[in-house]
mmCIF file of C-alpha atoms in Angstrom:
data_model
loop_
_atom_site.group_PDB
_atom_site.id
_atom_site.type_symbol
_atom_site.label_atom_id
_atom_site.label_comp_id
_atom_site.label_asym_id
_atom_site.label_seq_id
_atom_site.Cartn_x
_atom_site.Cartn_y
_atom_site.Cartn_z
ATOM 1 C CA ALA A 1 18.115 28.328 31.735
ATOM 2 C CA GLN A 2 19.647 24.893 32.442
ATOM 3 C CA LYS A 3 17.221 22.815 34.144
ATOM 4 C CA ILE A 4 18.810 19.607 34.303
ATOM 5 C CA THR A 5 22.426 19.164 34.695
ATOM 6 C CA GLN A 6 24.622 15.913 34.291
ATOM 7 C CA THR A 7 28.081 16.728 35.240
ATOM 8 C CA GLN A 8 29.729 13.311 34.430
ATOM 9 C CA PRO A 9 30.268 13.520 30.579
ATOM 10 C CA GLY A 10 31.652 10.035 30.570
ATOM 11 C CA MET A 11 31.776 7.046 33.174
ATOM 12 C CA PHE A 12 33.627 3.700 33.414
ATOM 13 C CA VAL A 13 32.745 0.823 35.518
ATOM 14 C CA GLN A 14 33.638 -2.725 35.646
ATOM 15 C CA GLU A 15 31.330 -5.430 34.622
ATOM 16 C CA LYS A 16 29.253 -6.887 37.674
ATOM 17 C CA GLU A 17 29.817 -3.560 39.775
ATOM 18 C CA ALA A 18 27.518 -1.012 40.492
ATOM 19 C CA VAL A 19 27.716 2.585 39.300
ATOM 20 C CA THR A 20 25.914 5.843 40.010
ATOM 21 C CA LEU A 21 25.046 8.542 37.476
ATOM 22 C CA ASP A 22 24.582 11.837 38.906
ATOM 23 C CA CYS A 23 21.500 14.140 37.939
ATOM 24 C CA THR A 24 20.505 17.612 39.451
ATOM 25 C CA TYR A 25 17.580 19.752 38.728
ATOM 26 C CA ASP A 26 16.511 23.250 39.454
ATOM 27 C CA THR A 27 12.789 23.974 39.753
ATOM 28 C CA SER A 28 10.623 25.975 42.127
ATOM 29 C CA ASP A 29 7.524 24.087 40.837
ATOM 30 C CA PRO A 30 6.723 21.637 43.555
ATOM 31 C CA SER A 31 4.963 19.268 41.015
ATOM 32 C CA TYR A 32 7.095 17.628 38.528
ATOM 33 C CA GLY A 33 8.417 14.267 37.496
ATOM 34 C CA LEU A 34 12.066 12.853 36.869
ATOM 35 C CA PHE A 35 13.039 10.244 34.415
ATOM 36 C CA TRP A 36 15.979 8.187 33.270
ATOM 37 C CA TYR A 37 16.363 7.275 29.634
ATOM 38 C CA LYS A 38 19.025 5.192 28.040
ATOM 39 C CA GLN A 39 20.213 5.857 24.385
ATOM 40 C CA PRO A 40 22.180 2.958 22.865
ATOM 41 C CA SER A 41 24.391 3.680 19.735
ATOM 42 C CA SER A 42 21.252 2.489 17.482
ATOM 43 C CA GLY A 43 19.789 6.132 18.753
ATOM 44 C CA GLU A 44 16.514 5.007 20.318
ATOM 45 C CA MET A 45 15.659 6.216 23.520
ATOM 46 C CA ILE A 46 14.644 3.522 26.091
ATOM 47 C CA PHE A 47 12.701 4.646 29.345
ATOM 48 C CA LEU A 48 14.506 3.096 32.444
ATOM 49 C CA ILE A 49 12.787 4.627 35.714
ATOM 50 C CA TYR A 50 10.318 7.174 36.760
ATOM 51 C CA GLN A 51 10.000 9.361 40.223
ATOM 52 C CA GLY A 52 7.242 11.715 40.991
ATOM 53 C CA SER A 53 8.047 14.581 43.269
ATOM 54 C CA TYR A 54 5.612 13.521 45.714
ATOM 55 C CA ASP A 55 6.550 9.863 45.857
ATOM 56 C CA GLN A 56 7.882 9.102 49.399
ATOM 57 C CA GLN A 57 9.729 6.121 48.175
ATOM 58 C CA ASN A 58 12.811 5.879 45.721
ATOM 59 C CA ALA A 59 11.826 4.370 42.503
ATOM 60 C CA THR A 60 13.113 0.905 41.600
ATOM 61 C CA GLU A 61 13.111 -1.200 38.283
ATOM 62 C CA GLY A 62 14.946 -4.342 38.274
ATOM 63 C CA ARG A 63 18.801 -3.377 38.431
ATOM 64 C CA TYR A 64 17.839 0.399 38.100
ATOM 65 C CA SER A 65 17.289 2.373 41.163
ATOM 66 C CA LEU A 66 16.812 6.222 41.671
ATOM 67 C CA ASN A 67 18.394 7.757 44.364
ATOM 68 C CA PHE A 68 15.937 10.983 44.931
ATOM 69 C CA GLN A 69 17.026 13.525 47.261
ATOM 70 C CA LYS A 70 14.409 16.070 47.214
ATOM 71 C CA ALA A 71 16.030 18.822 49.236
ATOM 72 C CA ARG A 72 19.264 18.801 47.405
ATOM 73 C CA LYS A 73 17.312 18.669 43.908
ATOM 74 C CA SER A 74 19.202 15.307 42.943
ATOM 75 C CA ALA A 75 17.777 12.563 41.025
ATOM 76 C CA ASN A 76 20.686 9.938 40.733
ATOM 77 C CA LEU A 77 20.382 6.656 38.883
ATOM 78 C CA VAL A 78 22.048 3.641 40.534
ATOM 79 C CA ILE A 79 22.850 0.735 38.265
ATOM 80 C CA SER A 80 23.374 -2.551 40.293
ATOM 81 C CA ALA A 81 25.547 -5.271 38.529
ATOM 82 C CA SER A 82 26.565 -3.789 35.470
ATOM 83 C CA GLN A 83 26.634 -5.689 32.189
ATOM 84 C CA LEU A 84 28.266 -5.083 29.026
ATOM 85 C CA GLY A 85 24.943 -3.967 27.454
ATOM 86 C CA ASP A 86 24.787 -1.185 29.756
ATOM 87 C CA SER A 87 27.317 0.473 27.808
ATOM 88 C CA ALA A 88 25.182 3.530 26.507
ATOM 89 C CA MET A 89 24.394 7.299 26.915
ATOM 90 C CA TYR A 90 22.124 7.997 29.844
ATOM 91 C CA PHE A 91 20.028 10.864 30.123
ATOM 92 C CA CYS A 92 18.182 12.372 32.975
ATOM 93 C CA ALA A 93 14.957 14.500 32.122
ATOM 94 C CA MET A 94 12.085 16.414 34.074
ATOM 95 C CA SER A 95 8.559 17.074 33.232
ATOM 96 C CA TYR A 96 6.189 19.293 35.067
ATOM 97 C CA TYR A 97 2.850 18.127 35.788
ATOM 98 C CA ASN A 98 0.921 21.009 34.062
ATOM 99 C CA GLN A 99 3.053 20.739 30.833
ATOM 100 C CA GLY A 100 1.407 17.465 29.255
ATOM 101 C CA GLY A 101 4.636 15.208 29.349
ATOM 102 C CA LYS A 102 6.794 17.495 27.877
ATOM 103 C CA LEU A 103 10.238 16.496 28.932
ATOM 104 C CA ILE A 104 13.629 18.596 29.700
ATOM 105 C CA PHE A 105 16.672 16.676 29.189
ATOM 106 C CA GLY A 106 20.325 16.681 30.494
ATOM 107 C CA GLN A 107 23.319 16.465 28.154
ATOM 108 C CA GLY A 108 23.948 12.931 29.001
ATOM 109 C CA THR A 109 26.323 10.616 30.392
ATOM 110 C CA GLU A 110 28.533 7.906 28.397
ATOM 111 C CA LEU A 111 28.637 4.892 30.585
ATOM 112 C CA SER A 112 31.070 2.410 29.334
ATOM 113 C CA VAL A 113 31.241 -1.028 30.815
ATOM 114 C CA LYS A 114 34.608 -2.898 30.912
ATOM 115 C CA PRO A 115 34.921 -6.789 30.773
ATOM 116 C CA GLY B 1 6.234 -3.624 14.653
ATOM 117 C CA ALA B 2 4.235 -2.112 17.209
ATOM 118 C CA GLY B 3 6.908 1.088 18.251
ATOM 119 C CA VAL B 4 6.999 4.720 16.917
ATOM 120 C CA SER B 5 8.242 4.544 13.332
ATOM 121 C CA GLN B 6 10.064 7.387 11.821
ATOM 122 C CA THR B 7 10.759 7.581 8.126
ATOM 123 C CA PRO B 8 13.258 8.225 6.330
ATOM 124 C CA SER B 9 16.201 7.293 8.883
ATOM 125 C CA ASN B 10 18.232 9.588 6.953
ATOM 126 C CA LYS B 11 17.866 12.550 5.008
ATOM 127 C CA VAL B 12 20.385 14.774 3.103
ATOM 128 C CA THR B 13 19.279 17.747 1.611
ATOM 129 C CA GLU B 14 20.572 21.005 0.077
ATOM 130 C CA LYS B 15 20.808 24.267 2.037
ATOM 131 C CA GLY B 16 17.469 26.132 1.091
ATOM 132 C CA LYS B 17 15.566 22.962 0.390
ATOM 133 C CA TYR B 18 11.872 21.861 2.136
ATOM 134 C CA VAL B 19 12.138 18.709 3.836
ATOM 135 C CA GLU B 20 9.174 16.698 5.581
ATOM 136 C CA LEU B 21 10.003 14.305 8.331
ATOM 137 C CA ARG B 22 7.340 11.628 9.295
ATOM 138 C CA CYS B 23 6.386 10.057 12.516
ATOM 139 C CA ASP B 24 3.976 7.225 12.978
ATOM 140 C CA PRO B 25 3.249 6.787 16.749
ATOM 141 C CA ILE B 26 1.889 3.588 18.783
ATOM 142 C CA SER B 27 -1.518 2.935 17.970
ATOM 143 C CA GLY B 28 -3.952 4.559 20.538
ATOM 144 C CA HIS B 29 -1.394 7.086 21.977
ATOM 145 C CA THR B 30 -3.042 10.609 21.882
ATOM 146 C CA ALA B 31 0.142 12.084 22.835
ATOM 147 C CA LEU B 32 3.142 12.906 20.264
ATOM 148 C CA TYR B 33 5.972 14.884 20.736
ATOM 149 C CA TRP B 34 8.968 16.081 18.636
ATOM 150 C CA TYR B 35 12.609 16.515 19.538
ATOM 151 C CA ARG B 36 15.610 17.665 17.985
ATOM 152 C CA GLN B 37 19.038 16.272 19.292
ATOM 153 C CA SER B 38 22.327 17.818 18.055
ATOM 154 C CA LEU B 39 25.430 15.850 18.322
ATOM 155 C CA GLY B 40 26.712 15.342 21.969
ATOM 156 C CA GLN B 41 23.532 17.079 23.556
ATOM 157 C CA GLY B 42 20.433 15.844 25.065
ATOM 158 C CA PRO B 43 17.139 16.151 23.007
ATOM 159 C CA GLU B 44 15.367 19.204 22.893
ATOM 160 C CA PHE B 45 11.593 19.664 22.940
ATOM 161 C CA LEU B 46 10.085 21.216 19.765
ATOM 162 C CA ILE B 47 6.277 20.777 19.854
ATOM 163 C CA TYR B 48 3.568 18.507 21.408
ATOM 164 C CA PHE B 49 0.250 17.359 20.101
ATOM 165 C CA GLN B 50 -2.672 15.992 22.120
ATOM 166 C CA GLY B 51 -4.908 14.396 19.579
ATOM 167 C CA THR B 52 -4.953 16.515 16.420
ATOM 168 C CA GLY B 53 -3.871 19.755 17.984
ATOM 169 C CA ALA B 54 -0.610 21.543 18.890
ATOM 170 C CA ALA B 55 -0.846 21.621 22.774
ATOM 171 C CA ASP B 56 2.666 23.455 23.139
ATOM 172 C CA ASP B 57 4.797 24.529 20.321
ATOM 173 C CA SER B 58 6.949 26.722 22.264
ATOM 174 C CA GLY B 59 10.174 24.870 21.159
ATOM 175 C CA LEU B 60 9.916 25.313 17.378
ATOM 176 C CA PRO B 61 12.916 27.514 16.882
ATOM 177 C CA ASN B 62 11.425 30.059 14.067
ATOM 178 C CA ASP B 63 8.664 30.101 11.645
ATOM 179 C CA ARG B 64 10.764 27.745 9.110
ATOM 180 C CA PHE B 65 9.571 24.784 11.593
ATOM 181 C CA PHE B 66 6.112 23.382 11.437
ATOM 182 C CA ALA B 67 4.402 20.542 12.510
ATOM 183 C CA VAL B 68 0.968 18.775 11.633
ATOM 184 C CA ARG B 69 -1.072 15.925 12.992
ATOM 185 C CA PRO B 70 -4.228 16.196 10.906
ATOM 186 C CA GLU B 71 -6.031 13.091 11.949
ATOM 187 C CA GLY B 72 -4.699 12.565 15.470
ATOM 188 C CA SER B 73 -2.177 9.665 14.347
ATOM 189 C CA VAL B 74 0.512 10.130 11.855
ATOM 190 C CA SER B 75 2.463 13.659 12.252
ATOM 191 C CA THR B 76 4.799 15.379 9.880
ATOM 192 C CA LEU B 77 7.504 17.812 10.795
ATOM 193 C CA LYS B 78 8.205 20.255 8.003
ATOM 194 C CA ILE B 79 11.166 22.471 7.619
ATOM 195 C CA GLN B 80 11.378 25.309 4.920
ATOM 196 C CA ARG B 81 14.544 26.818 3.714
ATOM 197 C CA THR B 82 16.627 24.428 5.411
ATOM 198 C CA GLU B 83 19.989 25.900 6.987
ATOM 199 C CA ARG B 84 23.322 23.806 7.833
ATOM 200 C CA GLY B 85 22.447 24.462 11.351
ATOM 201 C CA ASP B 86 18.958 22.437 11.143
ATOM 202 C CA SER B 87 21.219 19.331 10.842
ATOM 203 C CA ALA B 88 20.513 17.074 13.840
ATOM 204 C CA VAL B 89 18.743 14.091 14.592
ATOM 205 C CA TYR B 90 14.740 14.394 14.897
ATOM 206 C CA LEU B 91 13.459 12.161 17.593
ATOM 207 C CA CYS B 92 9.480 11.666 17.733
ATOM 208 C CA ALA B 93 7.786 10.156 20.748
ATOM 209 C CA SER B 94 4.210 9.112 21.814
ATOM 210 C CA SER B 95 2.647 8.354 25.084
ATOM 211 C CA LEU B 96 -0.734 7.066 25.917
ATOM 212 C CA SER B 97 -2.066 10.248 27.548
ATOM 213 C CA GLY B 98 0.549 12.733 27.626
ATOM 214 C CA GLY B 99 0.089 12.865 31.638
ATOM 215 C CA PRO B 100 3.247 14.177 33.380
ATOM 216 C CA ASN B 101 4.093 10.605 34.890
ATOM 217 C CA THR B 102 3.393 8.801 31.567
ATOM 218 C CA GLU B 103 6.306 6.903 29.713
ATOM 219 C CA ALA B 104 7.340 8.516 26.160
ATOM 220 C CA PHE B 105 8.190 5.692 23.793
ATOM 221 C CA PHE B 106 10.693 7.104 21.287
ATOM 222 C CA GLY B 107 11.472 6.498 17.570
ATOM 223 C CA GLN B 108 14.776 5.823 16.406
ATOM 224 C CA GLY B 109 14.808 9.286 14.989
ATOM 225 C CA THR B 110 15.657 10.935 11.304
ATOM 226 C CA ARG B 111 19.239 12.084 10.812
ATOM 227 C CA LEU B 112 18.851 14.978 8.976
ATOM 228 C CA THR B 113 22.089 16.602 7.123
ATOM 229 C CA VAL B 114 21.875 19.948 5.276
ATOM 230 C CA VAL B 115 24.718 20.504 3.113
#
């Protein structure tokens, strides 16, 4: 069964504007972590941000923030002040606390930043 | 460099042949993961090593796929009797401990094409 859903196959944003990439997940396990990774055309997956299921505060890392709504099972990524170099595929992923860091990925959202 | 290294970067093989894909993780990382990424999809988990042992091989699709990590560092993913459906990018990742909130560092992948 699909555990991570990213409903936006492609998104466009104007340079310097903010953009939100959606991610919902499905689990009955209370102990999990949520990740966002960026994959440029070079193919390497780059870690952006992490949110634990017990974390009270939303995670932030520079221009990236994670809008964690536990009751809605959503973990949207917000990128502020978009840059041309942000154009890439973005993947939401989940791990369970008892599964050793194994990641379950969504299908991704392709973000294009327009100058 | 100090990142995860995968070789070869590209491999073309004929249907029915045997292939080996190599992953050299970051020095000191005990956890190593293999994922497979088909075109337009998110990565799918294959196998997870903690040290020399396979802690979770639940993602291996069938018995044609096998992976080893004999000395707890370099890992080799082996595919026997390749099929056209095996064509994909094979990604390797490593993390310091394999904990659920531990950042995984990915290599650039091996693009396997079975003709």
